[in-house]
Structures are given as C-alpha cells and as structure tokens.
Amino acid sequence: MQERQEQAVPANGAGSVKRPRVQKNVTRAIATDIFADVFPAGSMLPTENELCTQYSVSRTVIRESLKILESKGLVRGRSRIGTQVCVKEDWNILDQQVLEWIGPRIFELDLLQCVLDARRAIEPFAAELAAQRANMQEIAEIEQAWQQMRDSEGDVEKFTQADVAFHAALLKASHNQVFMQLSSIISAALEFSLHASNEAVDTRVEALDVHYQLVEALRLRDANAARTCANHMLEIAARDLAIAVRKHPDHCPV
C-alpha cells in the first residue's frame, strides 16, 4: 500500500512535504540516542523546540515520535516537566522495532542471553507436552518447518525464518495456552536470538540433526526423548550464542 504523504512544517516555519518515513527516521534516531546513552536513563530529553532543531523536523513530527517511544516504554511524559527517559527495565525489549533500534548493542545489554534463559525454562517442558498432546497435523507442521530449515541450510536468513517457525509450532503443539501466547510475544526476540546463533557458525548440520530427532520423538510420542532433544537444542544454541558474543567483543555485557 502506498504510504500517505504527511505535511510537516520545519522549525523555521518554511513549508515542505514530508513522507511518514521522516517521522520513522526521527523516532529511530531518538531511540538510538537513548540506547547510546546520549540521553541516559532517568534524564530529561531536550525540549520539543530543541529536539526540532537537533533533528531538523517539525514539532508535529517530534510529538508523534515521542508518542511512539512512550508506547514502547522508552520515555515517559511528565506534566509541566517534560519527557523523561525510562530506565532499561521499563523498555519493551520484546518489541520488533525496539530490537531493531537496539542493533549491535543487543549483545551489550545481554538480551540474547535473557531470551535463551527463557527458552530453557519453557521449551523442554513444551516439547514433552507436545509429544503427549500434538495431533498429526501439528507434528506435520513442525516437520515441514524442519524441512525448510534443511533446504535453506546455506542461507542464514531463510534458515532462521524456518527455525522460528519450528519453535513457534512446537509451542503451539504443546496445547498449553500460556505457552501458545508466549510464542507470539517472544517471536521477535526469538528471531534475533536464533539469527545470532545461526550466523555465528559455519555449518548448522548439528542443529538440523537434533531438530529432526525432536520431530521423531514427537511422532513416536516419546515425551522423555522430546525433552532430551529440546535440552540438546538449547545446549547447541548456548554454545553458538557464546561464539556470536566473542565475535562482537566491543558489545559484550559488562
């Protein structure tokens, strides 16, 4: 769908036509400055007029950008005081855009390890439940995701997309409503985590093998084997994530 044009008036009053991407770029720029501690947590952002000058856009664009940032937990408007940068614990780190804005600092903030910790708490039991509860169609969907992983082993982007689909289908197959809900909530963070792990290694044959073993365990209704496979997958993910972190030494958590 073609983006709607937006009329934006620069701070100097001269009229010009701006597309919505201007606002998106400014939102990203402010977010990036927050993550880079240009605007530290707990500090007050410059005034709207100062932000207009700093980013060379209209007050309307600044206000819309601040609304978006507030909805994602990055800033908080305070009546008669201004806009305050929120502490890191308030950031919506599971949001797709927030993760994209964080960029390479995702290693410094240790978010990928947090995702791995969450997976350790969820996936082994979800795999065990799936072995007991999944119907044949759900097992077929998980196997199809594995086949897509196998067919795209040499393409990190496609492999990761199939990998995400595999784990989402696994949580769905557990027939646990909380796990199913979590699947959609952590989808973006899971994709970033899996991509980092998949990109860190030269071959993903070992990961492919254990994913297939899990499919077989589900097909045989072997709950213990399914849990064991899930734990093995997480061990591989932890190893590959450690490799990814070592490849980004400037962004390791302190």
Coordinates of C-alpha atoms in Angstrom, one line a residue:
M1 CA 0.0 0.0 0.0
Q2 CA 1.4 3.4 -0.9
E3 CA 2.3 5.5 2.1
R4 CA 0.2 8.6 2.7
Q5 CA 2.1 11.8 2.4
E6 CA 2.2 14.0 5.6
Q7 CA 2.5 17.8 5.7
A8 CA 5.3 18.7 8.1
V9 CA 6.4 22.3 8.9
P10 CA 10.1 22.6 9.8
A11 CA 11.0 24.6 13.0
N12 CA 12.0 27.6 10.8
G13 CA 8.4 27.8 9.6
A14 CA 9.1 27.0 5.9
G15 CA 6.5 24.6 4.5
S16 CA 7.6 21.3 2.9
V17 CA 6.1 18.0 2.2
K18 CA 7.5 15.1 4.2
R19 CA 6.7 11.4 3.9
P20 CA 5.9 9.3 7.0
R21 CA 9.4 7.8 6.8
V22 CA 10.7 11.2 8.1
Q23 CA 8.9 10.6 11.4
K24 CA 10.0 6.9 11.4
N25 CA 13.6 8.0 10.9
V26 CA 13.4 10.6 13.7
T27 CA 11.8 8.0 16.1
R28 CA 14.7 5.7 15.3
A29 CA 17.3 8.4 15.8
I30 CA 16.0 9.4 19.2
A31 CA 15.7 5.7 20.2
T32 CA 19.3 5.1 19.1
D33 CA 20.5 8.1 21.1
I34 CA 18.7 6.7 24.1
F35 CA 20.4 3.3 23.7
A36 CA 23.7 5.0 23.2
D37 CA 23.3 7.0 26.4
V38 CA 23.3 10.3 24.6
F39 CA 20.0 10.6 26.6
P40 CA 20.8 8.5 29.7
A41 CA 18.1 6.6 31.6
G42 CA 16.4 8.9 34.1
S43 CA 17.4 12.1 32.3
M44 CA 15.1 14.6 30.7
L45 CA 15.0 14.9 27.0
P46 CA 15.6 18.3 25.5
T47 CA 12.5 20.4 25.0
E48 CA 10.4 19.9 21.9
N49 CA 11.8 23.1 20.3
E50 CA 15.3 21.9 21.0
L51 CA 14.6 18.4 19.5
C52 CA 13.1 20.2 16.4
T53 CA 16.3 22.0 15.9
Q54 CA 18.5 18.9 16.7
Y55 CA 16.7 16.6 14.3
S56 CA 15.6 19.3 11.7
V57 CA 11.9 18.4 11.8
S58 CA 8.6 20.0 12.8
R59 CA 7.1 19.9 16.3
T60 CA 4.4 17.6 14.9
V61 CA 7.0 15.0 13.9
I62 CA 8.7 15.2 17.3
R63 CA 5.4 14.8 19.2
E64 CA 4.4 11.8 17.1
S65 CA 7.9 10.3 17.6
L66 CA 7.7 10.8 21.4
K67 CA 4.2 9.1 21.5
I68 CA 5.7 6.1 19.7
L69 CA 8.7 5.9 22.1
E70 CA 6.4 6.3 25.1
S71 CA 4.2 3.4 23.9
K72 CA 7.3 1.2 23.8
G73 CA 8.4 2.2 27.3
L74 CA 11.4 4.2 26.3
V75 CA 10.2 7.6 27.5
R76 CA 7.5 9.0 29.8
G77 CA 5.8 12.3 29.5
R78 CA 5.6 14.3 32.8
S79 CA 3.1 17.1 33.0
R80 CA 4.7 20.6 33.2
I81 CA 8.1 19.0 33.4
G82 CA 8.9 17.4 30.1
T83 CA 9.8 14.0 28.8
Q84 CA 11.9 11.6 30.9
V85 CA 14.0 8.7 29.6
C86 CA 12.8 5.5 31.2
V87 CA 15.1 3.0 33.0
K88 CA 16.1 0.0 31.0
E89 CA 13.8 -2.3 33.0
D90 CA 10.8 -0.4 31.5
W91 CA 11.8 -0.8 27.9
N92 CA 9.7 -3.2 25.8
I93 CA 12.6 -5.3 24.7
L94 CA 10.3 -7.9 23.1
D95 CA 9.0 -5.3 20.6
Q96 CA 10.3 -5.9 17.0
Q97 CA 11.1 -2.2 16.4
V98 CA 12.8 -1.8 19.8
L99 CA 15.1 -4.8 19.0
E100 CA 15.9 -3.3 15.6
W101 CA 16.7 0.1 17.1
I102 CA 19.0 -1.5 19.7
G103 CA 21.0 -3.1 16.9
P104 CA 24.5 -4.3 17.8
R105 CA 24.0 -3.1 21.4
I106 CA 21.8 -6.2 21.8
F107 CA 25.0 -8.0 22.9
E108 CA 26.0 -5.3 25.4
L109 CA 22.5 -5.4 27.0
D110 CA 22.7 -9.2 27.2
L111 CA 19.2 -9.6 25.8
L112 CA 20.1 -12.7 23.7
Q113 CA 21.2 -14.5 26.9
C114 CA 17.9 -13.5 28.5
V115 CA 16.0 -15.0 25.6
L116 CA 18.0 -18.2 26.0
D117 CA 17.2 -18.3 29.7
A118 CA 13.5 -18.0 28.9
R119 CA 13.7 -20.8 26.3
R120 CA 15.4 -23.1 28.9
A121 CA 12.5 -22.6 31.2
I122 CA 9.8 -23.2 28.6
E123 CA 10.9 -25.3 25.6
P124 CA 11.9 -28.7 27.3
F125 CA 8.5 -29.0 29.0
A126 CA 6.7 -27.7 25.9
A127 CA 8.4 -30.4 23.9
E128 CA 7.3 -33.0 26.5
L129 CA 3.7 -31.8 26.3
A130 CA 3.8 -31.8 22.5
A131 CA 4.8 -35.4 22.5
Q132 CA 1.7 -36.2 24.5
R133 CA -0.8 -33.8 23.0
A134 CA 0.1 -32.8 19.5
N135 CA -2.2 -34.1 16.7
M136 CA -0.8 -35.4 13.4
Q137 CA -1.3 -32.1 11.6
E138 CA 0.7 -30.2 14.2
I139 CA 3.5 -32.7 14.0
A140 CA 3.4 -32.3 10.2
E141 CA 3.8 -28.5 10.6
I142 CA 6.8 -28.9 12.8
E143 CA 8.4 -31.4 10.3
Q144 CA 7.6 -29.0 7.5
A145 CA 9.5 -26.2 9.3
W146 CA 12.4 -28.6 9.8
Q147 CA 12.4 -29.4 6.0
Q148 CA 12.5 -25.7 5.3
M149 CA 15.5 -25.4 7.6
R150 CA 17.2 -28.3 5.9
D151 CA 16.5 -26.9 2.4
S152 CA 17.9 -23.4 3.4
E153 CA 20.9 -24.5 5.5
G154 CA 23.2 -22.3 3.4
D155 CA 21.0 -19.2 3.7
V156 CA 21.1 -17.8 7.3
E157 CA 18.1 -15.5 6.8
K158 CA 15.8 -18.3 5.4
F159 CA 17.2 -20.8 7.8
T160 CA 16.4 -18.5 10.7
Q161 CA 12.8 -17.9 9.5
A162 CA 12.2 -21.6 9.3
D163 CA 13.8 -22.1 12.7
V164 CA 11.5 -19.6 14.3
A165 CA 8.5 -21.3 12.6
F166 CA 9.7 -24.6 14.1
H167 CA 9.8 -23.3 17.6
A168 CA 6.5 -21.5 17.3
A169 CA 4.9 -24.7 16.0
L170 CA 6.4 -26.6 18.9
L171 CA 4.9 -24.3 21.5
K172 CA 1.5 -24.4 19.7
A173 CA 1.7 -28.2 19.7
S174 CA 2.0 -28.2 23.5
H175 CA -1.7 -27.2 23.7
N176 CA -0.7 -25.0 26.7
Q177 CA -2.5 -21.7 26.2
V178 CA 0.2 -19.8 28.1
F179 CA 3.0 -21.2 26.0
M180 CA 1.0 -20.5 22.9
Q181 CA 0.5 -16.9 23.9
L182 CA 4.2 -16.6 24.7
S183 CA 5.1 -17.8 21.3
S184 CA 3.7 -14.6 19.7
I185 CA 5.0 -12.4 22.4
I186 CA 8.6 -13.5 22.2
S187 CA 8.6 -14.1 18.4
A188 CA 10.7 -11.1 17.5
A189 CA 13.2 -11.7 20.3
L190 CA 13.5 -15.3 19.4
E191 CA 14.2 -14.4 15.8
F192 CA 17.1 -12.1 16.9
S193 CA 18.4 -14.8 19.2
L194 CA 18.3 -17.6 16.6
H195 CA 19.7 -15.4 13.9
A196 CA 22.7 -14.5 16.1
S197 CA 23.3 -18.2 16.9
N198 CA 22.8 -19.4 13.3
E199 CA 25.1 -16.7 11.9
A200 CA 27.9 -17.4 14.3
V201 CA 28.7 -20.9 13.0
D202 CA 29.9 -22.1 9.6
T203 CA 27.5 -25.1 9.5
R204 CA 24.2 -25.9 11.0
V205 CA 24.2 -29.6 10.4
E206 CA 24.3 -30.5 14.1
A207 CA 21.3 -28.2 14.9
L208 CA 19.4 -29.8 11.9
D209 CA 20.0 -33.3 13.2
V210 CA 18.7 -32.6 16.7
H211 CA 15.7 -30.8 15.4
Y212 CA 14.9 -33.9 13.3
Q213 CA 15.4 -36.1 16.3
L214 CA 12.8 -34.0 18.1
V215 CA 10.3 -34.5 15.2
E216 CA 10.9 -38.2 15.5
A217 CA 10.3 -38.1 19.3
L218 CA 7.0 -36.3 18.7
R219 CA 6.0 -38.8 16.1
L220 CA 6.8 -41.7 18.5
R221 CA 5.0 -40.0 21.4
D222 CA 8.2 -40.3 23.4
A223 CA 8.0 -37.4 25.9
N224 CA 11.3 -38.1 27.6
A225 CA 13.1 -38.2 24.3
A226 CA 11.4 -34.9 23.2
R227 CA 12.6 -33.2 26.4
T228 CA 16.1 -34.5 25.9
C229 CA 16.1 -33.2 22.3
A230 CA 14.9 -29.8 23.4
N231 CA 17.6 -29.6 26.1
H232 CA 20.2 -30.6 23.5
M233 CA 19.0 -27.9 21.1
L234 CA 19.4 -25.3 23.9
E235 CA 22.9 -26.5 24.6
I236 CA 23.8 -26.0 20.9
A237 CA 22.1 -22.6 21.0
A238 CA 24.1 -21.6 24.1
R239 CA 27.4 -22.7 22.5
D240 CA 26.7 -20.9 19.3
L241 CA 25.5 -17.8 21.1
A242 CA 28.8 -17.7 23.0
I243 CA 30.6 -17.8 19.7
A244 CA 28.4 -14.9 18.5
V245 CA 29.3 -12.9 21.6
R246 CA 33.0 -13.5 21.1
K247 CA 32.7 -12.2 17.6
H248 CA 31.3 -8.9 19.0
P249 CA 33.9 -8.2 21.7
D250 CA 33.0 -4.4 21.7
H251 CA 29.4 -5.2 22.6
C252 CA 29.9 -7.8 25.4
P253 CA 27.9 -7.2 28.6
V254 CA 29.9 -5.7 31.4

